[in-house]
Amino acid sequence: MTFFHLAGPSLLVAILFLLSTPITWAMAIGALAFFFLNMDMIPLSNFAQEMAEGSQSVSLLALPLFVLAGCIMNASGITRRLLNLADVLVGHMTGALAQMCTVLATLLGGLTASANADAAMLAKTLGVQMAERGYSRAFAAVITSSAAVITSLIPPSIGLIVYGFLAETSIGRLFAAGVVPGLALALGLMITTFFIAKKRGYKSLREKRASGAEVRAALLDGLWALSIPVVIFAGTRYGLFTTTEAGAVVVVYVLFVAIFGYREFTVRQIPEVLAEAVRDSAVVMVMICAAAAFGFYLAWEQVPQAMSSWLGAATDNPLMMLLLINVMLMIIGTAIEGSAALIILTPMLIPIIDGVHIDRVHFGIIFITNLTIAGITPPVGGLMYISSMVMRVPMMAYAREVVPYLLMMMVLLGILSIFPQLSLWLPDLIYGTASVQ
């Protein structure tokens, strides 16, 4: 087999990346090129078969169901209620609007399930308000995109669902493992924002803390939405339903809440919400199908085995392996969009971490965190583009403002890598150390 047969599809994908071709098309075209080059050994029809097989997993049913639940909640006035709760909790702090952005992203993480959706929503609501109140537009773009990173860890995260499917790992345990790192990230963002806001004189929205009565009223108003993660964990912990079935349960639950609880959602809105959920889910599902075909090429050429041998020769120490993979992912993240890297690299890296006995759930949290941080990293960060586009901020201005947040996130990533129990203690507490959900 010639070098062109071996490396041609990968080179084609790299060229398509440089030409700003959508990742789904780039992987599909690269995979199709491989099948064309090997028609004498593999029927061309296998290309379509591999793409179709990429979607044939029961665990993937959770993805469109949780997306649908998020669409229903967004259409039922949940954002306004949680924004009010964020105001009550941190409106008295220095740089209140920026602090509200982080709190709102944390509260919304379990509802939107999408970092991109959060970044767009935060930029359009709080980002615009920040600019109007004298905040730097670049700073507003940075905090709205950085806060959206939290969504990748707070359940039910699309990234965790996709990783769980690709790594054949418990999605329930992944959901639980993301909670503490997600809250730690929120705390880190708030501390960083406090120092920046104090230095620049960004003011609070309230003269004093909200009263206990205001806090209770805001919590009660947002209680329906805040209870969704509890429904997921309680149901899966006590065997009432699997994590995949939890998606359907949550859809029914939020539909009931939207119609009879908040009473701001009508049956007439259902077709529009379904259409939105289909569009959002289809983007991810088609990407997974394209990645399945491209993954067949990688497996055929034994790329995962080659990478495993290379990294295995470098070290057999679990911590050093994690740090080495983190550095590699940071470099890759500056050139390849995070969701593409997740789908392409997961099948390659799983044999490596298994070889050095790194827990798949722990690695999943590190992996997802690293790749989502890449979303705010120039030049190809997806979250960066979304917030910058809404706020009309040049890339260089964004790049200057994002530095302190990137440094904080890298420190947190190192801490999560060194101390696995930060991720694992909650899933062990809920499901037990040997439980599989």
CSV table of C-alpha atoms in Angstrom, one decimal:
chain,number,residue,atom,x,y,z
A,1,MET,CA,0.0,0.0,0.0
A,2,THR,CA,1.4,3.4,-1.0
A,3,PHE,CA,1.9,6.4,1.2
A,4,PHE,CA,-0.9,8.2,-0.7
A,5,HIS,CA,-3.3,5.3,0.2
A,6,LEU,CA,-2.2,5.5,3.8
A,7,ALA,CA,-2.1,9.2,4.5
A,8,GLY,CA,-4.1,10.7,1.6
A,9,PRO,CA,-7.5,10.8,3.4
A,10,SER,CA,-5.9,12.5,6.5
A,11,LEU,CA,-4.1,15.0,4.3
A,12,LEU,CA,-7.4,15.8,2.5
A,13,VAL,CA,-9.2,16.4,5.8
A,14,ALA,CA,-6.4,18.7,6.9
A,15,ILE,CA,-6.6,20.7,3.7
A,16,LEU,CA,-10.4,20.9,4.0
A,17,PHE,CA,-9.9,22.2,7.6
A,18,LEU,CA,-7.6,24.9,6.4
A,19,LEU,CA,-10.2,25.9,3.8
A,20,SER,CA,-12.8,26.3,6.6
A,21,THR,CA,-14.9,23.4,5.4
A,22,PRO,CA,-17.4,22.3,8.0
A,23,ILE,CA,-16.0,19.4,10.1
A,24,THR,CA,-18.8,17.1,9.1
A,25,TRP,CA,-18.2,17.5,5.4
A,26,ALA,CA,-14.4,17.3,5.9
A,27,MET,CA,-14.6,14.0,7.7
A,28,ALA,CA,-17.2,12.5,5.3
A,29,ILE,CA,-15.1,13.5,2.2
A,30,GLY,CA,-11.9,12.2,3.8
A,31,ALA,CA,-13.7,8.9,4.5
A,32,LEU,CA,-15.2,8.7,1.1
A,33,ALA,CA,-11.7,9.2,-0.4
A,34,PHE,CA,-10.4,6.3,1.6
A,35,PHE,CA,-13.1,4.0,0.2
A,36,PHE,CA,-12.5,5.2,-3.3
A,37,LEU,CA,-8.8,4.5,-3.0
A,38,ASN,CA,-9.5,1.0,-1.6
A,39,MET,CA,-12.3,-0.1,-3.9
A,40,ASP,CA,-10.4,-3.2,-4.8
A,41,MET,CA,-10.5,-4.4,-1.2
A,42,ILE,CA,-13.6,-2.8,0.3
A,43,PRO,CA,-17.0,-2.3,-1.4
A,44,LEU,CA,-17.8,1.4,-1.9
A,45,SER,CA,-21.2,0.8,-0.4
A,46,ASN,CA,-19.5,0.2,2.9
A,47,PHE,CA,-19.1,4.0,3.2
A,48,ALA,CA,-22.9,4.5,3.5
A,49,GLN,CA,-23.1,1.4,5.8
A,50,GLU,CA,-20.4,2.8,8.2
A,51,MET,CA,-22.1,6.2,8.3
A,52,ALA,CA,-25.4,4.6,9.2
A,53,GLU,CA,-23.9,2.3,11.8
A,54,GLY,CA,-22.5,5.4,13.5
A,55,SER,CA,-26.0,6.3,14.7
A,56,GLN,CA,-27.0,2.7,15.7
A,57,SER,CA,-26.7,3.1,19.5
A,58,VAL,CA,-29.4,3.2,22.1
A,59,SER,CA,-27.3,5.5,24.3
A,60,LEU,CA,-27.4,8.2,21.6
A,61,LEU,CA,-31.1,8.4,22.0
A,62,ALA,CA,-30.4,10.5,25.1
A,63,LEU,CA,-28.9,13.3,23.0
A,64,PRO,CA,-32.0,14.4,21.0
A,65,LEU,CA,-34.2,13.9,24.1
A,66,PHE,CA,-32.2,16.2,26.3
A,67,VAL,CA,-31.9,18.7,23.5
A,68,LEU,CA,-35.7,18.7,23.2
A,69,ALA,CA,-36.1,19.1,27.0
A,70,GLY,CA,-33.8,22.2,26.8
A,71,CYS,CA,-35.7,23.7,23.9
A,72,ILE,CA,-39.0,23.3,25.9
A,73,MET,CA,-37.5,24.9,29.0
A,74,ASN,CA,-36.1,27.8,27.0
A,75,ALA,CA,-39.5,28.4,25.4
A,76,SER,CA,-41.3,28.4,28.8
A,77,GLY,CA,-39.6,31.4,30.3
A,78,ILE,CA,-36.9,29.6,32.3
A,79,THR,CA,-34.1,31.9,31.2
A,80,ARG,CA,-35.9,34.9,32.7
A,81,ARG,CA,-36.5,33.2,36.0
A,82,LEU,CA,-33.0,31.9,36.3
A,83,LEU,CA,-31.6,35.4,35.4
A,84,ASN,CA,-33.7,36.8,38.2
A,85,LEU,CA,-32.2,34.2,40.6
A,86,ALA,CA,-28.7,35.0,39.4
A,87,ASP,CA,-29.4,38.7,40.1
A,88,VAL,CA,-30.7,38.0,43.6
A,89,LEU,CA,-27.6,35.8,44.4
A,90,VAL,CA,-24.8,38.0,43.0
A,91,GLY,CA,-26.3,41.4,42.0
A,92,HIS,CA,-24.6,43.0,45.0
A,93,MET,CA,-21.1,41.9,43.9
A,94,THR,CA,-18.4,44.0,42.0
A,95,GLY,CA,-18.9,43.4,38.3
A,96,ALA,CA,-22.4,42.1,38.9
A,97,LEU,CA,-23.4,41.6,35.3
A,98,ALA,CA,-20.3,39.5,34.6
A,99,GLN,CA,-20.8,37.5,37.8
A,100,MET,CA,-24.5,37.0,36.8
A,101,CYS,CA,-23.2,35.6,33.5
A,102,THR,CA,-21.3,32.8,35.3
A,103,VAL,CA,-24.1,32.0,37.7
A,104,LEU,CA,-26.7,31.9,34.9
A,105,ALA,CA,-24.5,29.6,32.8
A,106,THR,CA,-24.1,27.3,35.8
A,107,LEU,CA,-27.9,27.2,36.3
A,108,LEU,CA,-28.6,26.8,32.6
A,109,GLY,CA,-25.9,24.1,32.0
A,110,GLY,CA,-28.3,21.2,32.8
A,111,LEU,CA,-31.0,22.6,30.6
A,112,THR,CA,-29.5,23.8,27.3
A,113,ALA,CA,-27.0,20.9,27.2
A,114,SER,CA,-25.0,22.9,24.7
A,115,ALA,CA,-22.1,25.2,25.3
A,116,ASN,CA,-22.7,26.9,21.9
A,117,ALA,CA,-26.3,27.6,22.8
A,118,ASP,CA,-25.3,29.0,26.1
A,119,ALA,CA,-22.6,31.3,24.6
A,120,ALA,CA,-25.1,32.7,22.1
A,121,MET,CA,-27.8,33.3,24.7
A,122,LEU,CA,-25.4,34.9,27.2
A,123,ALA,CA,-23.9,37.2,24.7
A,124,LYS,CA,-27.3,38.3,23.4
A,125,THR,CA,-28.7,39.0,26.9
A,126,LEU,CA,-26.0,39.8,29.4
A,127,GLY,CA,-23.2,40.6,26.9
A,128,VAL,CA,-25.2,43.4,25.3
A,129,GLN,CA,-26.2,44.8,28.7
A,130,MET,CA,-22.6,44.8,29.8
A,131,ALA,CA,-21.6,46.8,26.8
A,132,GLU,CA,-24.4,49.3,27.5
A,133,ARG,CA,-23.2,49.8,31.1
A,134,GLY,CA,-19.6,50.6,30.2
A,135,TYR,CA,-18.0,47.1,30.2
A,136,SER,CA,-15.4,46.5,27.5
A,137,ARG,CA,-17.0,44.7,24.6
A,138,ALA,CA,-14.0,42.4,24.4
A,139,PHE,CA,-14.4,41.6,28.1
A,140,ALA,CA,-18.1,40.9,27.7
A,141,ALA,CA,-17.3,38.5,24.8
A,142,VAL,CA,-14.7,36.7,26.9
A,143,ILE,CA,-16.9,36.2,30.0
A,144,THR,CA,-19.9,35.1,28.0
A,145,SER,CA,-17.9,32.5,26.1
A,146,SER,CA,-15.8,31.4,29.2
A,147,ALA,CA,-19.0,30.9,31.3
A,148,ALA,CA,-20.4,28.7,28.5
A,149,VAL,CA,-17.6,26.3,29.1
A,150,ILE,CA,-19.4,25.3,32.3
A,151,THR,CA,-22.2,23.7,30.2
A,152,SER,CA,-19.8,21.0,29.0
A,153,LEU,CA,-19.6,19.7,32.5
A,154,ILE,CA,-23.0,20.3,34.1
A,155,PRO,CA,-25.4,17.4,33.3
A,156,PRO,CA,-26.9,16.7,30.9
A,157,SER,CA,-24.0,17.7,28.6
A,158,ILE,CA,-24.0,16.8,25.0
A,159,GLY,CA,-20.2,16.3,25.1
A,160,LEU,CA,-20.5,13.8,27.9
A,161,ILE,CA,-23.2,11.9,26.1
A,162,VAL,CA,-21.1,11.7,22.9
A,163,TYR,CA,-18.0,10.7,24.9
A,164,GLY,CA,-19.9,8.1,26.9
A,165,PHE,CA,-21.1,6.5,23.6
A,166,LEU,CA,-17.7,6.5,21.9
A,167,ALA,CA,-15.8,5.3,25.0
A,168,GLU,CA,-18.5,2.8,26.0
A,169,THR,CA,-18.6,4.4,29.4
A,170,SER,CA,-21.5,5.0,31.9
A,171,ILE,CA,-23.2,8.2,31.0
A,172,GLY,CA,-24.8,8.4,34.4
A,173,ARG,CA,-21.4,8.3,36.1
A,174,LEU,CA,-20.1,10.9,33.7
A,175,PHE,CA,-23.0,13.2,34.5
A,176,ALA,CA,-22.3,12.9,38.2
A,177,ALA,CA,-18.5,13.3,37.7
A,178,GLY,CA,-19.0,16.6,35.9
A,179,VAL,CA,-20.8,18.4,38.8
A,180,VAL,CA,-17.9,19.2,41.1
A,181,PRO,CA,-15.5,20.2,38.3
A,182,GLY,CA,-18.3,22.4,36.8
A,183,LEU,CA,-18.9,24.1,40.1
A,184,ALA,CA,-15.2,24.5,40.6
A,185,LEU,CA,-14.9,26.1,37.2
A,186,ALA,CA,-17.8,28.5,38.1
A,187,LEU,CA,-16.0,29.5,41.3
A,188,GLY,CA,-12.7,30.1,39.4
A,189,LEU,CA,-14.5,32.3,36.8
A,190,MET,CA,-16.1,34.3,39.6
A,191,ILE,CA,-12.8,34.9,41.4
A,192,THR,CA,-11.0,35.9,38.2
A,193,THR,CA,-13.9,38.2,37.3
A,194,PHE,CA,-13.9,39.8,40.7
A,195,PHE,CA,-10.3,41.0,40.4
A,196,ILE,CA,-10.7,42.2,36.9
A,197,ALA,CA,-14.0,44.0,37.7
A,198,LYS,CA,-12.5,45.6,40.8
A,199,LYS,CA,-9.5,46.9,38.9
A,200,ARG,CA,-11.6,48.4,36.2
A,201,GLY,CA,-14.4,49.7,38.4
A,202,TYR,CA,-17.2,47.6,37.1
A,203,LYS,CA,-20.1,48.2,39.5
A,204,SER,CA,-22.7,46.2,41.3
A,205,LEU,CA,-26.4,46.3,40.4
A,206,ARG,CA,-27.6,46.3,44.0
A,207,GLU,CA,-26.5,48.5,46.8
A,208,LYS,CA,-26.8,45.6,49.3
A,209,ARG,CA,-27.4,41.9,49.4
A,210,ALA,CA,-30.9,40.6,48.6
A,211,SER,CA,-33.0,39.8,51.6
A,212,GLY,CA,-33.7,36.3,52.6
A,213,ALA,CA,-37.3,36.7,51.4
A,214,GLU,CA,-36.1,37.7,47.9
A,215,VAL,CA,-33.7,34.8,47.8
A,216,ARG,CA,-36.5,32.3,48.8
A,217,ALA,CA,-38.9,33.8,46.3
A,218,ALA,CA,-36.4,33.5,43.5
A,219,LEU,CA,-35.4,30.0,44.4
A,220,LEU,CA,-39.1,28.9,44.5
A,221,ASP,CA,-39.7,30.5,41.1
A,222,GLY,CA,-36.8,28.6,39.6
A,223,LEU,CA,-37.3,25.4,41.6
A,224,TRP,CA,-38.9,23.4,38.8
A,225,ALA,CA,-35.9,23.9,36.5
A,226,LEU,CA,-33.3,23.4,39.3
A,227,SER,CA,-34.9,20.0,40.1
A,228,ILE,CA,-34.1,18.4,36.7
A,229,PRO,CA,-30.6,17.1,37.7
A,230,VAL,CA,-32.1,15.7,40.9
A,231,VAL,CA,-34.7,13.8,38.8
A,232,ILE,CA,-32.0,12.4,36.6
A,233,PHE,CA,-29.7,11.3,39.4
A,234,ALA,CA,-32.5,9.9,41.7
A,235,GLY,CA,-34.1,7.9,38.9
A,236,THR,CA,-30.9,6.3,37.7
A,237,ARG,CA,-29.5,5.8,41.2
A,238,TYR,CA,-32.6,3.8,42.3
A,239,GLY,CA,-33.1,1.9,39.1
A,240,LEU,CA,-36.3,3.7,38.0
A,241,PHE,CA,-34.9,4.3,34.5
A,242,THR,CA,-31.5,4.2,32.7
A,243,THR,CA,-29.6,7.3,31.7
A,244,THR,CA,-31.0,7.0,28.2
A,245,GLU,CA,-34.5,6.6,29.4
A,246,ALA,CA,-33.9,9.6,31.7
A,247,GLY,CA,-34.0,11.8,28.5
A,248,ALA,CA,-37.6,10.7,27.8
A,249,VAL,CA,-38.6,11.2,31.5
A,250,VAL,CA,-37.1,14.7,31.5
A,251,VAL,CA,-38.9,15.6,28.3
A,252,VAL,CA,-42.3,14.6,29.9
A,253,TYR,CA,-41.3,16.3,33.2
A,254,VAL,CA,-40.4,19.6,31.6
A,255,LEU,CA,-43.4,19.6,29.3
A,256,PHE,CA,-45.6,19.1,32.4
A,257,VAL,CA,-43.8,21.9,34.2
A,258,ALA,CA,-43.9,24.3,31.2
A,259,ILE,CA,-47.7,23.8,30.6
A,260,PHE,CA,-49.0,23.4,34.2
A,261,GLY,CA,-46.1,24.8,36.3
A,262,TYR,CA,-44.9,28.0,34.6
A,263,ARG,CA,-48.0,28.3,32.4
A,264,GLU,CA,-46.1,30.2,29.7
A,265,PHE,CA,-46.0,27.3,27.2
A,266,THR,CA,-48.9,26.2,25.0
A,267,VAL,CA,-49.5,23.2,22.9
A,268,ARG,CA,-49.3,25.4,19.8
A,269,GLN,CA,-45.6,26.0,20.4
A,270,ILE,CA,-44.8,22.2,20.3
A,271,PRO,CA,-44.2,22.0,16.5
A,272,GLU,CA,-41.8,25.0,16.6
A,273,VAL,CA,-39.9,23.5,19.6
A,274,LEU,CA,-39.7,20.1,17.9
A,275,ALA,CA,-38.3,21.7,14.8
A,276,GLU,CA,-35.6,23.5,16.8
A,277,ALA,CA,-34.7,20.3,18.6
A,278,VAL,CA,-34.5,18.3,15.3
A,279,ARG,CA,-32.2,21.0,13.8
A,280,ASP,CA,-29.9,21.1,16.9
A,281,SER,CA,-29.7,17.3,17.2
A,282,ALA,CA,-29.2,16.7,13.5
A,283,VAL,CA,-26.0,18.8,13.5
A,284,VAL,CA,-24.4,16.5,16.1
A,285,MET,CA,-25.8,13.2,14.8
A,286,VAL,CA,-24.6,13.8,11.2
A,287,MET,CA,-21.2,14.7,12.6
A,288,ILE,CA,-21.2,11.4,14.5
A,289,CYS,CA,-22.1,9.5,11.4
A,290,ALA,CA,-19.3,11.1,9.4
A,291,ALA,CA,-16.9,10.4,12.2
A,292,ALA,CA,-17.9,6.8,12.2
A,293,ALA,CA,-16.9,6.4,8.6
A,294,PHE,CA,-13.7,8.3,9.1
A,295,GLY,CA,-13.0,6.2,12.2
A,296,PHE,CA,-13.3,3.1,10.0
A,297,TYR,CA,-10.4,4.5,7.9
A,298,LEU,CA,-8.3,5.2,11.0
A,299,ALA,CA,-9.0,1.7,12.4
A,300,TRP,CA,-8.2,0.1,9.0
A,301,GLU,CA,-4.8,1.9,8.9
A,302,GLN,CA,-4.2,1.1,12.6
A,303,VAL,CA,-3.7,4.7,13.6
A,304,PRO,CA,-5.0,4.2,17.2
A,305,GLN,CA,-2.5,1.4,17.7
A,306,ALA,CA,0.4,3.5,16.3
A,307,MET,CA,-0.6,6.4,18.6
A,308,SER,CA,-0.9,4.1,21.6
A,309,SER,CA,2.6,2.6,20.9
A,310,TRP,CA,4.1,6.1,20.6
A,311,LEU,CA,2.6,7.5,23.8
A,312,GLY,CA,3.2,4.2,25.6
A,313,ALA,CA,6.9,4.4,24.8
A,314,ALA,CA,7.0,7.9,26.2
A,315,THR,CA,5.7,6.9,29.7
A,316,ASP,CA,3.8,4.3,31.6
A,317,ASN,CA,3.0,6.6,34.5
A,318,PRO,CA,-0.7,7.5,34.6
A,319,LEU,CA,-0.2,11.1,35.8
A,320,MET,CA,2.5,11.8,33.3
A,321,MET,CA,0.4,10.2,30.6
A,322,LEU,CA,-2.5,12.5,31.5
A,323,LEU,CA,-0.3,15.6,31.4
A,324,LEU,CA,1.2,14.5,28.1
A,325,ILE,CA,-2.3,14.0,26.6
A,326,ASN,CA,-3.4,17.4,28.0
A,327,VAL,CA,-0.6,19.2,26.3
A,328,MET,CA,-1.3,17.4,23.1
A,329,LEU,CA,-5.0,18.3,23.3
A,330,MET,CA,-4.2,21.9,24.0
A,331,ILE,CA,-2.1,22.0,20.8
A,332,ILE,CA,-4.7,20.2,18.8
A,333,GLY,CA,-7.5,22.4,20.2
A,334,THR,CA,-5.9,25.6,18.7
A,335,ALA,CA,-6.3,24.1,15.2
A,336,ILE,CA,-9.3,21.7,15.3
A,337,GLU,CA,-12.8,22.5,16.6
A,338,GLY,CA,-13.5,20.7,19.9
A,339,SER,CA,-16.4,18.5,18.9
A,340,ALA,CA,-14.4,17.3,15.9
A,341,ALA,CA,-11.4,16.5,18.1
A,342,LEU,CA,-13.7,14.7,20.6
A,343,ILE,CA,-15.2,12.4,17.9
A,344,ILE,CA,-11.9,11.7,16.2
A,345,LEU,CA,-9.6,11.3,19.2
A,346,THR,CA,-11.8,9.3,21.7
A,347,PRO,CA,-11.4,5.9,19.9
A,348,MET,CA,-7.6,6.6,19.7
A,349,LEU,CA,-7.1,7.6,23.3
A,350,ILE,CA,-9.2,5.0,25.1
A,351,PRO,CA,-6.7,2.1,24.5
A,352,ILE,CA,-3.9,4.3,25.8
A,353,ILE,CA,-5.6,5.3,29.0
A,354,ASP,CA,-6.7,1.7,29.6
A,355,GLY,CA,-3.1,0.6,29.2
A,356,VAL,CA,-2.0,2.8,32.1
A,357,HIS,CA,-5.1,2.2,34.2
A,358,ILE,CA,-6.7,5.7,34.1
A,359,ASP,CA,-10.4,5.6,34.9
A,360,ARG,CA,-12.5,6.3,31.8
A,361,VAL,CA,-14.9,8.5,33.7
A,362,HIS,CA,-12.1,10.6,35.1
A,363,PHE,CA,-10.4,10.9,31.7
A,364,GLY,CA,-13.7,11.8,30.1
A,365,ILE,CA,-14.0,14.9,32.4
A,366,ILE,CA,-10.4,15.9,31.7
A,367,PHE,CA,-10.9,15.3,28.0
A,368,ILE,CA,-14.2,17.3,27.7
A,369,THR,CA,-12.9,20.1,29.9
A,370,ASN,CA,-9.7,20.4,27.8
A,371,LEU,CA,-11.6,20.4,24.5
A,372,THR,CA,-14.2,22.9,25.7
A,373,ILE,CA,-11.4,25.3,26.9
A,374,ALA,CA,-10.2,25.1,23.3
A,375,GLY,CA,-13.6,26.7,22.4
A,376,ILE,CA,-12.4,30.0,23.8
A,377,THR,CA,-8.9,29.7,22.4
A,378,PRO,CA,-7.9,31.6,19.2
A,379,PRO,CA,-7.8,31.0,16.3
A,380,VAL,CA,-10.6,28.4,15.8
A,381,GLY,CA,-12.5,28.5,19.1
A,382,GLY,CA,-16.2,28.0,18.4
A,383,LEU,CA,-17.4,29.7,21.6
A,384,MET,CA,-15.0,32.6,20.8
A,385,TYR,CA,-16.5,33.1,17.4
A,386,ILE,CA,-20.1,33.0,18.7
A,387,SER,CA,-19.6,35.6,21.4
A,388,SER,CA,-17.3,37.8,19.3
A,389,MET,CA,-19.8,37.8,16.5
A,390,VAL,CA,-22.6,38.9,18.7
A,391,MET,CA,-20.5,41.5,20.5
A,392,ARG,CA,-18.7,42.6,17.3
A,393,VAL,CA,-15.2,42.1,18.8
A,394,PRO,CA,-12.0,41.6,16.7
A,395,MET,CA,-10.1,38.4,17.4
A,396,MET,CA,-7.0,40.3,18.7
A,397,ALA,CA,-9.0,42.2,21.2
A,398,TYR,CA,-10.6,39.0,22.4
A,399,ALA,CA,-7.2,37.2,22.6
A,400,ARG,CA,-5.8,39.9,24.9
A,401,GLU,CA,-8.8,39.7,27.3
A,402,VAL,CA,-9.1,35.9,27.4
A,403,VAL,CA,-5.5,35.4,28.9
A,404,PRO,CA,-6.4,35.5,32.6
A,405,TYR,CA,-9.4,33.1,32.1
A,406,LEU,CA,-7.3,30.7,30.1
A,407,LEU,CA,-4.6,30.6,32.8
A,408,MET,CA,-7.2,29.9,35.5
A,409,MET,CA,-8.8,27.1,33.4
A,410,MET,CA,-5.4,25.5,32.8
A,411,VAL,CA,-4.6,25.5,36.5
A,412,LEU,CA,-8.0,23.9,37.2
A,413,LEU,CA,-7.3,21.3,34.5
A,414,GLY,CA,-4.0,20.5,36.1
A,415,ILE,CA,-5.7,20.1,39.5
A,416,LEU,CA,-8.4,17.8,38.1
A,417,SER,CA,-5.7,15.7,36.4
A,418,ILE,CA,-3.7,15.3,39.6
A,419,PHE,CA,-6.6,14.6,41.9
A,420,PRO,CA,-9.0,12.2,40.2
A,421,GLN,CA,-11.3,12.0,43.3
A,422,LEU,CA,-12.5,15.5,42.6
A,423,SER,CA,-14.3,14.0,39.6
A,424,LEU,CA,-15.0,10.5,41.0
A,425,TRP,CA,-16.2,10.9,44.5
A,426,LEU,CA,-19.8,12.0,43.5
A,427,PRO,CA,-20.4,9.2,41.0
A,428,ASP,CA,-18.9,6.7,43.5
A,429,LEU,CA,-21.3,8.1,46.2
A,430,ILE,CA,-24.4,8.0,44.0
A,431,TYR,CA,-23.8,4.8,42.0
A,432,GLY,CA,-21.1,2.9,44.0
A,433,THR,CA,-17.6,2.2,42.8
A,434,ALA,CA,-18.5,-0.8,40.7
A,435,SER,CA,-21.9,0.3,39.5
A,436,VAL,CA,-22.7,0.7,35.8
A,437,GLN,CA,-25.5,2.8,34.5
